[in-house]
Coordinates of C-alpha atoms in Angstrom, one line a residue:
Chain A
M1 CA -78.2 56.3 -13.4
R2 CA -77.5 52.8 -14.2
V3 CA -75.0 52.7 -11.5
I4 CA -77.4 54.3 -8.7
R5 CA -80.2 51.9 -9.9
R6 CA -78.3 48.5 -9.6
I7 CA -76.7 50.1 -6.1
A8 CA -80.4 50.7 -5.1
K9 CA -81.7 47.4 -6.2
R10 CA -78.5 46.0 -4.1
L11 CA -79.5 47.8 -1.1
V12 CA -83.2 46.6 -1.5
R13 CA -82.2 43.0 -2.2
L14 CA -79.9 43.1 1.4
A15 CA -82.9 44.7 3.4
L16 CA -84.9 41.9 2.4
V17 CA -82.6 39.3 3.2
L18 CA -82.0 40.7 6.6
L19 CA -85.9 40.9 6.9
C20 CA -86.0 37.2 6.2
V21 CA -82.8 36.4 8.5
A22 CA -84.8 38.5 11.6
L23 CA -87.9 36.9 10.7
V24 CA -86.3 32.9 10.6
S25 CA -84.3 33.5 13.2
F26 CA -87.1 35.2 15.7
G27 CA -89.1 31.9 14.3
L28 CA -86.7 29.8 15.8
M29 CA -86.1 31.4 19.0
M30 CA -89.9 31.4 19.7
V31 CA -90.4 27.9 18.9
S32 CA -87.6 26.6 21.2
P33 CA -88.7 24.3 24.3
I34 CA -86.2 26.1 26.2
D35 CA -88.6 28.4 28.9
P36 CA -87.2 32.0 28.7
V37 CA -88.1 32.9 32.2
D38 CA -85.6 30.0 33.3
A39 CA -83.1 31.4 31.0
Y40 CA -83.4 34.6 32.3
L41 CA -82.9 33.4 35.9
G42 CA -80.2 31.1 35.3
P43 CA -79.1 29.0 38.4
Q44 CA -81.4 31.1 40.6
M45 CA -84.3 29.4 39.2
A46 CA -85.2 27.7 42.2
Q47 CA -85.2 30.9 44.5
V48 CA -87.9 32.5 42.8
S49 CA -91.9 32.5 43.5
P50 CA -94.4 31.8 40.8
E51 CA -95.2 35.5 41.0
Q52 CA -91.8 36.9 40.6
R53 CA -91.9 34.6 37.4
A54 CA -94.8 35.9 36.5
L55 CA -93.5 39.8 36.9
I56 CA -90.4 39.1 34.8
A57 CA -92.6 37.4 32.2
Q58 CA -94.3 40.9 32.2
R59 CA -91.3 43.0 32.7
W60 CA -89.7 41.2 29.5
G61 CA -92.9 40.9 27.3
F62 CA -92.2 37.0 27.3
D63 CA -96.2 36.4 28.4
E64 CA -97.2 37.9 24.9
P65 CA -98.2 36.2 21.7
A66 CA -95.2 35.5 19.4
V67 CA -96.3 38.1 16.9
V68 CA -96.8 41.0 19.3
Q69 CA -93.1 40.2 20.5
F70 CA -92.2 40.0 17.1
G71 CA -93.2 43.6 16.5
H72 CA -91.8 44.8 19.5
W73 CA -88.6 43.7 18.7
L74 CA -88.6 44.9 15.5
R75 CA -89.9 48.3 15.9
Q76 CA -87.4 48.6 18.5
L77 CA -84.5 47.4 15.8
V78 CA -85.9 49.8 13.4
S79 CA -85.1 52.4 16.2
G80 CA -81.7 50.7 16.8
D81 CA -82.0 49.1 20.0
L82 CA -81.1 45.5 19.8
G83 CA -82.5 44.7 23.4
W84 CA -81.0 43.6 26.7
S85 CA -78.0 41.1 27.3
H86 CA -79.1 39.4 30.2
V87 CA -75.8 37.2 30.3
Y88 CA -73.8 40.4 30.0
N89 CA -76.0 42.9 31.6
Q90 CA -75.4 45.2 29.0
P91 CA -77.3 46.4 25.7
V92 CA -76.8 43.8 23.3
S93 CA -75.7 46.4 20.8
E94 CA -72.9 47.4 23.5
V95 CA -71.6 43.8 23.6
I96 CA -71.6 43.2 19.8
A97 CA -69.6 46.5 19.6
Q98 CA -67.2 45.8 22.5
R99 CA -66.7 41.8 21.4
F100 CA -66.2 42.8 17.5
Q101 CA -63.6 45.2 18.2
R102 CA -61.6 42.3 20.0
S103 CA -62.4 39.7 16.8
V104 CA -61.5 42.2 14.0
M105 CA -58.1 42.2 15.0
L106 CA -58.0 38.3 15.2
L107 CA -60.7 38.1 11.8
G108 CA -59.0 41.0 9.5
S109 CA -55.7 39.5 10.1
A110 CA -56.3 36.1 9.5
W111 CA -58.0 36.8 6.5
L112 CA -55.5 39.0 4.8
L113 CA -52.9 36.2 5.9
S114 CA -55.0 33.6 4.5
A115 CA -56.2 35.4 1.1
L116 CA -52.0 36.7 0.2
L117 CA -50.8 33.0 1.4
G118 CA -53.6 31.6 -0.3
F119 CA -53.4 33.3 -3.3
S120 CA -49.6 33.0 -3.9
L121 CA -49.2 29.3 -3.2
G122 CA -52.1 28.6 -5.8
V123 CA -50.3 30.8 -8.3
V124 CA -46.8 28.9 -7.5
A125 CA -48.7 25.5 -7.8
G126 CA -50.5 26.4 -10.9
A127 CA -47.7 27.7 -12.5
K128 CA -45.1 24.8 -12.0
E129 CA -48.1 22.0 -12.4
G130 CA -47.0 18.4 -12.0
T131 CA -43.6 19.3 -10.1
K132 CA -43.1 18.4 -6.7
L133 CA -43.8 21.4 -5.3
D134 CA -47.1 21.4 -6.9
K135 CA -47.9 18.0 -5.4
A136 CA -46.6 19.0 -1.7
I137 CA -49.0 22.3 -2.1
S138 CA -51.9 20.5 -3.6
T139 CA -52.1 17.6 -0.9
Y140 CA -51.6 20.5 1.7
A141 CA -54.9 22.2 0.6
F142 CA -56.8 19.0 0.5
I143 CA -55.9 17.9 3.9
T144 CA -56.4 21.2 5.5
A145 CA -59.6 21.5 3.8
S146 CA -60.7 18.5 5.6
T147 CA -59.3 19.2 8.2
P148 CA -61.8 20.2 11.9
A149 CA -61.1 23.8 12.8
F150 CA -61.3 23.2 16.5
W151 CA -59.1 20.2 16.2
L152 CA -56.2 22.5 14.8
A153 CA -56.3 24.9 17.5
I154 CA -56.2 21.7 20.0
L155 CA -53.0 20.7 18.3
A156 CA -51.8 23.9 18.0
V157 CA -52.2 24.7 21.8
L158 CA -50.9 21.3 22.8
L159 CA -47.6 21.7 20.8
F160 CA -46.9 25.8 21.2
S161 CA -48.4 26.5 24.2
V162 CA -48.1 23.1 26.4
T163 CA -45.0 21.3 24.9
L164 CA -42.7 24.5 23.7
G165 CA -44.3 27.0 26.0
W166 CA -43.9 29.5 23.1
T167 CA -47.4 31.1 23.6
P168 CA -50.0 31.5 26.0
T169 CA -52.7 29.2 26.2
C170 CA -55.5 31.2 26.5
C171 CA -57.1 34.8 26.8
A172 CA -56.4 38.2 25.0
G173 CA -54.0 38.8 27.6
P174 CA -52.2 37.7 31.4
V175 CA -54.7 36.6 33.6
G176 CA -55.0 39.1 36.3
V177 CA -54.1 42.1 34.5
L178 CA -56.5 44.9 33.7
N179 CA -57.4 45.2 30.1
Q180 CA -55.9 48.9 29.5
D181 CA -52.8 47.9 31.1
V182 CA -51.9 45.3 28.5
T183 CA -49.3 46.2 26.1
L184 CA -49.5 45.8 22.4
V185 CA -46.7 43.2 22.5
T186 CA -48.5 40.9 24.7
R187 CA -51.8 41.7 22.6
L188 CA -50.1 40.1 19.7
H189 CA -48.6 37.5 21.7
H190 CA -51.9 36.1 22.6
L191 CA -53.0 36.3 18.8
L192 CA -50.4 34.8 17.3
L193 CA -51.4 31.5 17.9
P194 CA -55.4 31.6 17.1
V195 CA -54.6 34.1 13.9
A196 CA -52.2 31.5 12.9
T197 CA -54.5 28.5 13.2
L198 CA -57.7 30.5 11.4
A199 CA -55.3 31.7 8.5
L200 CA -54.1 27.8 7.8
L201 CA -57.5 26.8 7.5
G202 CA -58.7 29.6 5.4
I203 CA -55.6 29.1 2.8
A204 CA -56.9 26.0 1.4
N205 CA -60.0 26.9 -0.6
I206 CA -58.3 29.7 -2.2
T207 CA -55.3 27.6 -3.2
L208 CA -57.1 25.2 -4.8
H209 CA -59.5 27.8 -7.1
T210 CA -56.4 29.7 -7.9
R211 CA -54.5 26.6 -8.8
A212 CA -57.7 25.4 -10.9
R213 CA -57.7 29.0 -12.7
M214 CA -53.9 28.9 -13.7
L215 CA -54.0 25.6 -14.7
E216 CA -57.0 26.7 -17.1
L217 CA -54.8 30.0 -18.5
M218 CA -51.8 27.5 -18.8
R219 CA -53.0 25.2 -21.2
S220 CA -55.2 28.0 -23.0
D221 CA -54.2 29.7 -26.2
I222 CA -53.1 32.7 -25.1
A223 CA -50.5 30.8 -23.1
T224 CA -49.6 28.7 -26.0
H225 CA -48.8 31.7 -27.9
A226 CA -46.6 33.2 -25.7
F227 CA -44.5 30.1 -25.3
A228 CA -44.5 30.1 -28.8
Q229 CA -42.8 33.6 -28.7
G230 CA -40.2 32.4 -26.4
A231 CA -41.5 33.5 -23.3
S232 CA -40.8 31.4 -20.0
R233 CA -43.6 29.6 -17.8
I234 CA -42.7 32.2 -15.3
D235 CA -43.2 34.9 -17.9
V236 CA -46.7 33.9 -18.7
A237 CA -47.6 33.2 -15.3
W238 CA -46.4 36.7 -14.1
R239 CA -48.0 38.7 -16.9
H240 CA -51.2 36.6 -18.0
G241 CA -51.9 34.2 -15.0
L242 CA -52.0 36.7 -11.8
R243 CA -54.7 38.7 -14.1
H244 CA -56.6 35.8 -15.0
A245 CA -56.8 34.1 -11.5
S246 CA -56.8 37.4 -9.0
L247 CA -60.7 38.2 -10.1
P248 CA -61.8 34.9 -8.7
A249 CA -59.6 34.9 -5.9
I250 CA -61.0 38.3 -4.5
T251 CA -64.5 37.2 -4.9
L252 CA -63.6 33.6 -2.7
A253 CA -62.0 36.0 0.0
F254 CA -65.2 38.0 0.2
A255 CA -67.5 35.2 -0.1
S256 CA -65.6 33.2 2.5
L257 CA -66.2 35.8 5.5
G258 CA -69.2 33.7 6.6
E259 CA -66.9 30.6 6.7
L260 CA -64.3 32.8 8.6
F261 CA -66.8 33.8 11.3
G262 CA -67.9 30.4 11.7
G263 CA -64.0 29.2 12.3
S264 CA -63.3 32.0 14.6
I265 CA -66.2 31.2 16.8
L266 CA -64.4 27.6 17.2
I267 CA -61.0 29.0 17.5
E268 CA -62.2 31.8 20.1
H269 CA -63.8 28.8 21.7
V270 CA -60.3 26.8 22.2
F271 CA -58.5 29.6 23.0
A272 CA -61.1 31.2 25.4
Y273 CA -60.4 34.5 23.2
P274 CA -63.1 37.1 24.4
G275 CA -64.6 37.8 21.0
L276 CA -67.8 38.1 19.4
G277 CA -67.7 34.2 18.7
Q278 CA -67.0 33.4 22.6
A279 CA -70.1 35.7 23.0
T280 CA -72.0 34.0 20.4
V281 CA -71.5 30.5 22.2
A282 CA -72.1 31.8 25.6
A283 CA -75.4 33.4 24.2
G284 CA -76.3 30.0 22.9
L285 CA -75.7 28.1 25.8
R286 CA -77.5 30.4 28.0
S287 CA -80.5 31.1 25.8
D288 CA -79.6 34.8 25.8
V289 CA -82.3 35.2 22.9
P290 CA -81.7 39.1 22.1
L291 CA -77.9 38.7 22.0
L292 CA -78.1 35.6 19.7
L293 CA -80.4 37.6 17.5
G294 CA -78.4 40.4 17.3
I295 CA -75.3 38.4 16.6
A296 CA -77.4 36.2 13.6
L297 CA -78.2 39.8 12.1
F298 CA -74.8 41.6 12.5
T299 CA -73.1 38.6 10.9
A300 CA -75.6 38.3 8.4
L301 CA -74.9 42.2 7.6
F302 CA -71.6 41.7 7.6
V303 CA -71.4 38.8 5.1
S304 CA -73.8 40.2 2.6
L305 CA -71.9 43.3 2.7
G306 CA -68.5 41.0 2.1
N307 CA -70.5 39.8 -0.8
M308 CA -71.4 43.1 -2.4
L309 CA -68.0 44.7 -2.1
A310 CA -67.0 41.5 -4.0
D311 CA -69.5 42.3 -6.8
T312 CA -68.2 46.1 -6.8
L313 CA -64.7 45.3 -7.0
Y314 CA -65.2 42.7 -9.5
G315 CA -66.3 45.5 -11.6
V316 CA -63.6 47.7 -10.7
I317 CA -60.8 45.2 -11.6
D318 CA -62.4 44.0 -14.6
P319 CA -63.9 47.0 -17.0
R320 CA -65.8 44.4 -19.0
I321 CA -68.0 43.2 -16.6
K322 CA -69.7 46.6 -16.0
V323 CA -70.5 46.6 -19.5
E324 CA -72.2 43.4 -19.6
G325 CA -73.6 43.7 -16.0
T326 CA -76.0 46.3 -16.7
Chain B
M1 CA -46.9 4.5 -16.9
R2 CA -50.5 4.3 -18.0
Q3 CA -52.5 5.9 -15.5
P4 CA -55.7 3.9 -14.3
Q5 CA -59.0 4.8 -15.8
P6 CA -61.1 7.2 -13.7
R7 CA -64.1 4.5 -13.6
L8 CA -61.8 2.0 -12.3
R9 CA -60.2 4.0 -9.7
A10 CA -63.6 5.1 -8.5
A11 CA -64.5 1.4 -8.3
I12 CA -61.5 0.7 -6.2
S13 CA -62.1 3.8 -4.0
L14 CA -65.8 3.0 -3.4
V15 CA -65.1 -1.2 -2.7
V16 CA -62.4 0.0 -0.3
T17 CA -64.8 2.8 1.7
G18 CA -67.6 0.6 1.5
L19 CA -65.7 -2.1 3.4
L20 CA -64.2 0.4 5.8
V21 CA -67.9 1.4 6.9
I22 CA -69.0 -1.9 7.0
G23 CA -66.2 -2.8 9.5
L24 CA -66.9 0.6 11.3
I25 CA -70.5 -0.9 11.6
A26 CA -69.9 -4.3 12.4
S27 CA -67.2 -3.2 15.1
Q28 CA -70.2 -1.3 16.9
W29 CA -71.7 -4.5 17.2
L30 CA -68.6 -6.3 18.4
L31 CA -67.6 -3.7 20.5
G32 CA -70.8 -3.8 22.9
D33 CA -70.4 -1.3 25.9
T34 CA -66.6 -1.3 26.0
P35 CA -66.6 2.7 25.0
Q36 CA -68.3 3.4 28.0
Q37 CA -66.7 0.3 30.2
M38 CA -64.5 2.2 33.0
Q39 CA -61.1 1.0 34.5
F40 CA -60.4 2.2 38.0
E41 CA -57.0 1.2 37.9
A42 CA -56.2 2.9 34.6
R43 CA -57.0 6.3 34.5
L44 CA -55.6 8.4 31.9
A45 CA -53.1 5.7 31.2
P46 CA -51.0 6.9 28.2
P47 CA -50.7 4.6 24.9
S48 CA -49.3 1.8 25.4
V49 CA -49.8 -2.3 24.5
D50 CA -52.8 -2.5 26.8
H51 CA -54.3 0.6 26.1
W52 CA -53.5 1.3 22.6
L53 CA -54.9 4.9 22.4
G54 CA -54.7 5.5 26.0
T55 CA -57.8 5.9 28.5
D56 CA -59.5 8.7 29.4
A57 CA -60.4 10.6 32.8
L58 CA -62.5 7.9 33.9
G59 CA -60.4 5.0 32.8
R60 CA -62.4 4.7 29.6
E61 CA -60.5 3.2 26.4
L62 CA -59.8 5.7 23.9
W63 CA -59.9 3.4 20.9
A64 CA -63.2 1.9 21.4
R65 CA -64.3 5.5 21.8
T66 CA -62.8 7.0 19.0
L67 CA -64.2 3.9 17.0
A68 CA -67.9 4.5 18.7
G69 CA -67.5 8.3 17.6
L70 CA -66.9 7.7 14.1
A71 CA -69.8 5.3 13.9
L72 CA -71.7 8.2 15.1
S73 CA -70.3 10.6 13.3
F74 CA -71.3 8.3 10.2
W75 CA -75.0 7.7 11.3
V76 CA -75.6 11.6 11.4
G77 CA -73.6 12.8 8.6
S78 CA -75.1 10.1 6.2
L79 CA -78.8 10.8 7.6
A80 CA -78.2 14.6 7.4
A81 CA -76.2 14.5 3.9
I82 CA -79.3 12.1 2.5
L83 CA -82.2 14.5 4.1
S84 CA -80.6 17.8 2.9
T85 CA -80.4 16.1 -1.1
L86 CA -83.8 15.9 -0.7
I87 CA -84.5 19.2 0.5
A88 CA -82.2 20.5 -2.1
L89 CA -84.2 18.1 -5.0
S90 CA -87.6 19.1 -3.7
L91 CA -86.8 22.6 -3.6
A92 CA -84.9 23.0 -7.1
A93 CA -88.0 20.9 -8.6
L94 CA -90.5 23.4 -7.1
A95 CA -88.2 26.6 -8.4
T96 CA -89.0 25.2 -12.1
L97 CA -92.5 25.0 -11.6
S98 CA -93.1 28.7 -11.8
S99 CA -91.3 32.0 -11.7
R100 CA -92.7 33.6 -8.6
L101 CA -91.6 30.0 -6.5
D102 CA -88.2 30.5 -8.2
A103 CA -88.0 34.1 -6.4
L104 CA -88.8 32.4 -3.1
V105 CA -86.6 29.7 -3.4
S106 CA -83.4 32.2 -4.4
L107 CA -84.7 34.5 -1.4
L108 CA -84.4 31.4 1.0
I109 CA -80.9 30.3 -0.2
D110 CA -79.8 33.7 -0.2
T111 CA -81.0 34.5 3.4
L112 CA -79.5 30.9 4.1
L113 CA -76.2 31.6 2.5
S114 CA -75.8 35.0 4.6
V115 CA -75.8 33.5 7.9
P116 CA -72.4 31.8 8.7
H117 CA -73.3 28.1 9.0
L118 CA -72.0 28.0 12.6
I119 CA -74.4 30.3 13.6
L120 CA -77.3 28.9 11.9
L121 CA -76.4 25.6 13.3
M122 CA -76.9 26.8 16.8
L123 CA -80.0 28.9 16.4
I124 CA -81.5 25.7 14.6
A125 CA -80.4 23.3 17.5
F126 CA -81.2 26.0 20.3
A127 CA -85.0 25.8 18.5
L128 CA -84.8 22.0 18.7
G129 CA -83.7 21.6 22.0
G130 CA -80.3 19.9 21.2
G131 CA -80.0 16.4 21.1
T132 CA -79.3 13.8 17.7
Q133 CA -82.5 14.5 15.8
A134 CA -81.8 18.2 16.2
V135 CA -78.0 18.1 14.9
I136 CA -79.4 16.0 11.9
I137 CA -82.2 18.6 11.0
A138 CA -79.8 21.1 11.7
V139 CA -77.2 20.2 9.5
A140 CA -79.8 19.0 7.0
V141 CA -81.5 22.5 6.7
T142 CA -78.2 24.3 6.3
H143 CA -76.6 22.3 3.9
W144 CA -78.9 22.5 0.9
P145 CA -78.5 25.6 -1.0
S146 CA -75.1 24.8 -2.7
L147 CA -76.5 21.4 -4.0
A148 CA -79.9 23.2 -4.8
R149 CA -78.5 26.0 -7.0
V150 CA -76.7 23.5 -9.1
L151 CA -79.9 21.4 -9.9
R152 CA -81.9 24.2 -10.5
A153 CA -79.6 25.4 -13.3
E154 CA -79.6 21.8 -14.4
L155 CA -83.4 21.6 -14.3
W156 CA -83.6 25.2 -16.2
Q157 CA -81.1 23.6 -19.2
L158 CA -83.2 20.5 -19.1
R159 CA -86.7 22.0 -19.6
Q160 CA -85.1 23.3 -22.9
A161 CA -84.2 19.9 -24.2
P162 CA -86.2 18.9 -27.2
Y163 CA -87.2 16.1 -25.7
V164 CA -89.0 17.4 -22.8
R165 CA -90.5 20.1 -24.9
M166 CA -91.6 17.2 -27.2
S167 CA -93.2 15.6 -24.2
R168 CA -95.0 18.7 -23.3
A169 CA -96.4 19.0 -26.4
F170 CA -97.8 15.8 -26.5
G171 CA -100.0 17.1 -23.6
K172 CA -97.9 15.4 -21.1
S173 CA -98.5 16.7 -17.6
R174 CA -95.6 18.8 -15.6
W175 CA -95.9 16.3 -12.9
F176 CA -95.1 13.5 -15.8
V177 CA -91.9 15.1 -17.1
L178 CA -90.5 15.9 -13.7
H179 CA -90.8 12.5 -12.9
G180 CA -90.4 10.8 -16.1
H181 CA -87.7 12.7 -17.8
L182 CA -86.1 15.3 -15.1
L183 CA -85.9 13.2 -12.4
P184 CA -83.7 10.3 -14.0
H185 CA -81.6 12.5 -15.1
L186 CA -80.7 14.2 -12.1
L187 CA -80.2 11.3 -10.0
P188 CA -76.5 11.0 -10.8
H189 CA -75.9 14.6 -9.9
C190 CA -78.0 13.9 -6.3
L191 CA -75.4 11.3 -5.7
V192 CA -72.3 13.1 -6.0
G193 CA -74.2 16.0 -4.6
A194 CA -75.2 13.9 -1.4
L195 CA -71.2 12.7 -1.2
L196 CA -69.8 15.9 -1.4
L197 CA -72.3 17.2 1.6
F198 CA -71.1 14.3 3.5
P199 CA -68.0 15.3 4.9
H200 CA -69.0 18.8 5.5
A201 CA -72.0 17.5 7.6
I202 CA -69.6 15.4 9.6
L203 CA -67.4 18.4 10.1
H204 CA -70.3 20.4 11.2
E205 CA -72.0 17.7 13.7
A206 CA -68.6 17.5 15.2
A207 CA -68.2 21.3 15.6
L208 CA -71.7 21.6 16.8
T209 CA -71.0 18.7 19.4
F210 CA -67.6 20.1 20.5
L211 CA -69.2 23.9 21.3
G212 CA -71.7 22.3 23.2
F213 CA -74.8 22.5 21.1
G214 CA -75.1 19.0 19.8
L215 CA -75.1 15.7 20.6
S216 CA -75.6 14.6 24.5
P217 CA -72.1 14.5 26.6
S218 CA -73.1 11.4 27.3
Q219 CA -72.5 9.7 24.0
P220 CA -69.1 9.2 22.6
A221 CA -69.3 11.6 19.8
I222 CA -65.8 12.9 18.4
G223 CA -67.0 16.5 19.2
V224 CA -67.8 15.0 23.1
L225 CA -64.3 13.6 22.9
L226 CA -62.7 16.4 22.0
A227 CA -64.5 19.0 24.4
D228 CA -63.2 16.9 27.4
A229 CA -60.0 16.8 26.0
M230 CA -59.8 20.7 26.4
R231 CA -59.9 20.1 30.1
Y232 CA -57.0 18.0 30.3
L233 CA -54.7 19.8 27.6
S234 CA -52.4 21.6 29.9
G235 CA -52.0 18.6 31.9
G236 CA -49.8 16.8 28.9
Y237 CA -52.3 14.1 28.2
W238 CA -52.0 14.7 24.6
W239 CA -53.3 11.4 23.3
L240 CA -56.9 12.6 24.3
G241 CA -56.7 15.5 21.8
V242 CA -54.7 14.0 19.1
F243 CA -56.2 10.8 18.0
P244 CA -60.2 11.1 18.0
G245 CA -59.2 14.3 15.7
L246 CA -56.9 12.1 13.5
A247 CA -59.5 9.5 13.4
L248 CA -62.2 12.2 12.1
L249 CA -59.9 13.9 9.4
L250 CA -59.1 10.6 8.0
M251 CA -62.8 9.5 7.4
V252 CA -63.4 13.4 5.9
L253 CA -60.2 12.9 3.8
G254 CA -61.4 9.3 2.9
F255 CA -65.0 10.3 2.0
E256 CA -63.5 13.9 0.2
R257 CA -61.5 11.3 -2.1
L258 CA -64.2 9.1 -2.9
S259 CA -66.3 12.0 -4.1
R260 CA -63.8 13.5 -6.2
Q261 CA -63.4 10.6 -8.1
L262 CA -67.0 9.8 -8.6
R263 CA -67.4 13.1 -10.0
R264 CA -64.5 12.7 -12.5
A265 CA -65.7 9.2 -13.4
L266 CA -69.6 10.1 -13.9

C-alpha cells in the first residue's frame, strides 16, 4: 500500500509539473512579439493579401484570445494531438518521434559512456588521492566542466574531420544517399564524433562528485579500520568505496539528462545531425510554436521520468532508504 | 612546504581577477571601433605579427573582436548573475513566509528544473523577441533555482535559531526579522552564489547566441564569432574557431577558480 501511495503521489506531482510547463511555455509563446501569421508564411510573407492573412489566422485560430487558444491546445493535448508543425509540414508527434529515434542513439551512447567513464575516473582519482594520476584527472574534469560544448564540437570537427579526415563533417549519413540505404557502419561512423564530444563533456560532473565521495570514504572510520586490518588501498576502494560512491553517481547520471539534452542541441547543430536537437533550433528560429511547445513538454517528461527513475533505483540499490522514505 | 592560507589565496585570486576585469573594460575604451574595422587587403589572414590572431572574412582583427566579445560576455554574465541572485533571494524569502507560498515556490523550482536549460532559454528568448535584454532576462530567470534551494534551506534553519525566536517573541515584525537578522547572514551566501552562477551564465549566453537566439549578429559576441567560424571550418581557417572559444574557456576557468577559493575562504 505504501509503495502504491508513494508512486501515486509522484505521478500526481509529475502531472502537476507538466501542467505548469505547458502553462508557462504557452504563456511565453503568447507574449512573443513575433506575428504567428508571418511565422507561418515565412519568406512568402510578401505574396499574401490581407484577406488571405485573415483566412490563415482563422484556420489556425490565431485570431482568438490566448485563453481560448490555450483551452483548444490543452483539449487536443489530452486526446494525444500535439498539433501541426509548419516547418516540417507534419504532425508534431510524428516529427518528435522520428527525430527522437535518431537522437536516442546519440543521447544513449553518450550518456552510458560518460556515466561509466566518469564513474571509473572518479573512483581511481579518489582512491589515489594526491598522486599525479589524481591531479591529472581532477584538472581534466575542472577544465571540461568549464568548456563550452559547441566549442569542443568545433575543435573536434577541425581536428578529426578537416585536418585528419578521419570522420565526416556532417549529417547522419553521406549526402545524396537515401536514409534507408545507409549501412550500419556508415551510420556509426557519422555518430562517432558527436557521441565522443557529448560524452567527453558529461564526464566531468560525475567524476568530480564520485571523487569527493571516494575521498569521504577513504578518510572515514571504516577505511581506517580496514587499513588497520591490513587491507590495501585498492581493497578498500573496491570493497567499500565503490558501493559508497555508486549511489550518488547513479542519481547524478539520471539528474543530468536535461543537461545532456541541452548539450545534444548544440552538438547536433554543429554536426548538422538531423535529430531532435536540430529540430528544436529550427522550430525556434522559424517560430514553429506547436513544435516548440511539443518539444518543451516532451523533454520535460523525459527529464522528470529520469529523476523519478533515479529515486526508484536508489531504493532498489540501497534497501535502507525504503524504510526511511515512507 | 607550507600551504598558503585559503583566505590569502582567495584574496590574491580576487585581486588578479579584478585587475584582469579592469584591464578588459579599459581595453574596450582604448579599442574604440577596431573590432568592426575592415581591412580589405587582409581578409581571412592567418595569425602573424601584423594580425595577432588572424582576421575574419571581412578582414576584421580577430584579437580585437575576441576582446570585445569577452567584455560583452562579462557584462551580460554579471548582470544576469546579479539579477538571478536577487530572484533567488526574494523567492527564498517569500517561501519562508508561509507554507502555501513555500509549496508554490517549490513547484516553480520543479517546473524550471524539469525543462532542459537550453530549451527554456530558447523559449524565453523567443518570447522576448531576442536581443541583449532578452538574453540577460532569460539567463537570469533560468539560473536561480539551485541558489534558491540553498538559501531556502538556510533560512528555514535560521528561523529556528534562538536569537531569531527571541526577536519574534519580543514582538518584532516578520519584516524586521527578515531584514535585520536574516539578510545579513545570507549575504555571503548570495555573493558566492552569484559568483558560482556567473560562469554558467556566460556559457549559456554564448550557447544561446551561437544558436542564433541571443545577441544580434552585428555585435562581436563570442557566440557570434564562433557561429561565423562554423561557415569557414572546412576551408581550414582554424583560427576563427579556436581563439574566441579558448578565450571564453580561460575566462570561465578563471571565475570558476575564484569562486571555488572564495567558498573555501568564507
